[in-house]
Phi, psi and omega in degrees: 000140184281164182293321182300316178293326176292325177298316177298325183287336183266349185299326175297321180294323180293322180295320178301314182296319177297315177299319179298315177304316179293321178295317179300319180293322180290322177296318181298318176293325174292322177298315177298316181295322176295318178293325177298312182300314183298320179294318177296318178301325178278356177071026181082018177247150167273142193227157169234137182265136175285123181239166175250131185188196183252147176240126180238121182252124188227156178246129175269141179203160176241156180196187182234136177282142174207163173294152179296316176234122178242121183249132174262132181254123178239187178241132176270353180233163178264154177157182178264130183286123182261325182220141167237116190255359174232166176224183178303145179063012178289132170284136180226158177250159178296128181100347181297144177278124177269318184202164177229142180246144185297121187265012192298322180300316182285326179296321180292324177292331177292314177297321179296318177299317177298325178289324177292323177298315187292328178291319184293324176296319180293319178295327179290319178294324176294319178292325177295323178295315176299325181294318181299317181294317180298318184292318178297318179297314177296328175293318178296313183292333176291322179294313181297323180293323180295328178270003178059037180266341176229166185286156180291336180292321176302316178296316182297319180298322181288324176297320177296324175293325175293315179300322180293321178295323178296316180297329178291319177300314178302322183287327178290322178293317175298324179294322178294316176305319181291320180290327179289329175293316180297325176294324176294319177302316180291328175297315180299316180297325181293321175296327182285347176295337176260109182277119180249147174294127178278349185212164169285137177172201179233140177284117178270321179224150177225122185253001181229163179229161175298141181095344182282149180263131176261131176244113181244050185286316184245334179211158181279119180290143179281121180260323182215149170243126184240128176271127186288316183206110178275002178281341172234127182231177183221156175237136173252104179270148173259110185251136180294152181297333178292338188249347189295333180295340186266355189268133178223156178295141181098350183290145177282145182232134169242145187207159176234153174232141186302329180297333184230071190292343180261012184226144175245138184246164182233154175205179180224138179292125183251335184202137170246109184274141184282339183286127183265154178235129182245125180225117186053046180067011178253120184267128171231164175236151180271129177240126189260125179246129178270140184228139176272117176238042183296339175275354176074016181289317188278149186240146175299141178096350182295139173270132184240150172254113190245155172238114177271115178282107183267339182201139172219122181247120182254134173070033184253162175287135178215157180214154180301142184299335179302324178292331176274343177268350185297130175228124183300145177290154176302135180087353179287145178300340180283340191297323182264011185274143181249152185304152175052028171084015179293152183290153179296139185080348177278181182282152182267097181273000183296316182294315181295323177292316176300319175300321182291323177292322178296317176297325175294319179296319180295313183300331179291345182268354185266001181051058185289145174278165182308311181294328175291322174302318180293317179297318179297311180303319180296316183292320182293321183291320179294324181294316185289330177293317176295323178296319183294323178294320179298316180300316182294323181295318178294319179296324177271004178078011181283152172291147179266157178261119172069024176061043187292321183296331181293334182286339182232053168110029173276209186298137178088344184240027181140348168281209181298138186281142181229170182215167176108168185293325182302317187294319179297319178293322179296319180298320178296323181289324179290318178295320178296320175297315184296322176299321176296317184294316181294324181295324175291318189289327186250017181297316183295326177292311181302332179289341178275353186272149170278179189297320181295314179298312186295323176297319180287325177294313181298320181291323179292319180300312180298322179298317180291323183288319186277352183298141181274133178234140182231157175261126175239173187234119183257143174269118179239114181056035177079002177244141183287146177217127182284137180227146177260128185239144173264128182254147177234232186291147181225137177260012178097340178249313181236158179225141178291135178226155179205156180157161182290344184256017182226147179205165179301132175097352179293153182248122178250145185281134177241359172176163176258132179281150177286166183297317179293329184289329185273356176276000000 
């Protein structure tokens, strides 16, 4: 075939290759254009979108599976093992014979004891005969002494002989009781030569074989370990001291075992033990988790990796943590921005407004009567009026009374972000002042509540005051706006957020793009 004909035969393949290259180039260009357009729309910022979903907060811990009740079966006597009737994994019932120990030594002691008792009884019979003779002699001499036919000393001697005979009888009776007790001990030891199961369960370990000698001189040697009921098991988790405060009885636990990598198991926290364990300066607490093992899959001794679900929030607003960690660079236009559009240098009204909304939501859960609702509305209106007055004073440059604006969003509560121990102390003091102020402002309303309502109100107030709030930056029509958000549970990737300035679908800034990155 000529070269021209070969070229004509390959021309369709070349056309297909060229067409594919053109399509790839157009796709790459479209992708670059869409990213460039998105970057332009975000104004040179990296962003996170507020979504609605579930937040699951869990604590990780490791532990070991074991039976709820494990019984060690030992021997209280010494001797040679003659029979072992169970093995590993053998199911047993209470009273079943597990093993037997040669009872020959104790049977010999039993025969010896019987002979000693027979001897003691013979001694008793002899002593009783002596007593009868001595008693009769004393009676005769008592009659003769009454007639003054014998000396008084003869009567005394006869009385002494009778008393000695009585003592011999008592001694013989005591010896019989002693020998009988020793015989019972021997009989008990013969019974102990048969090792029985104290519970229903499964044999986990067996440490003896026929022909082996058991020595129980100082302590009972362990012969078997029996798990009482493997259909219900437990895990002892070692939880770090920094996490133990979040663990409560009744919380759900999910865990995996290396033996079953494709399966996840469930349990429930049953006990949080107060005794701490320190290992290499690491303090941990034992948390007992009950596990249903009715299918018999799990085995005692397995190491598990568990997740204790300490909090679960369903259907809440959440956003990626990067948006909440974002801090504007020095000199950035965002650095001087205040929440909710407040002027630079002015009062931050975001926290106060958010607090008012939170208090309204809290009051809605109290089933207030009309007079209680009126008292709440009056207190809330007074609080908002004072907030407005403080904001006006700050904007006009007038001095504030008692640092009022600090309580509702001054430095540290939505102003410039700070760090260090001093900031933590300042926050604690501010929360204490806020608690006092809120108690005063709502004292008339709280007085109208019953005990149940007051307890719920006080708990809700503390939760609102202690709630963590951060300042974030939302894009509104392509322009950034500072907003104050209350943050809740976090799963390490996303965090629950709430506030009057945030809704599903909002875009929060998580970073500023470099000049080359935004091009």
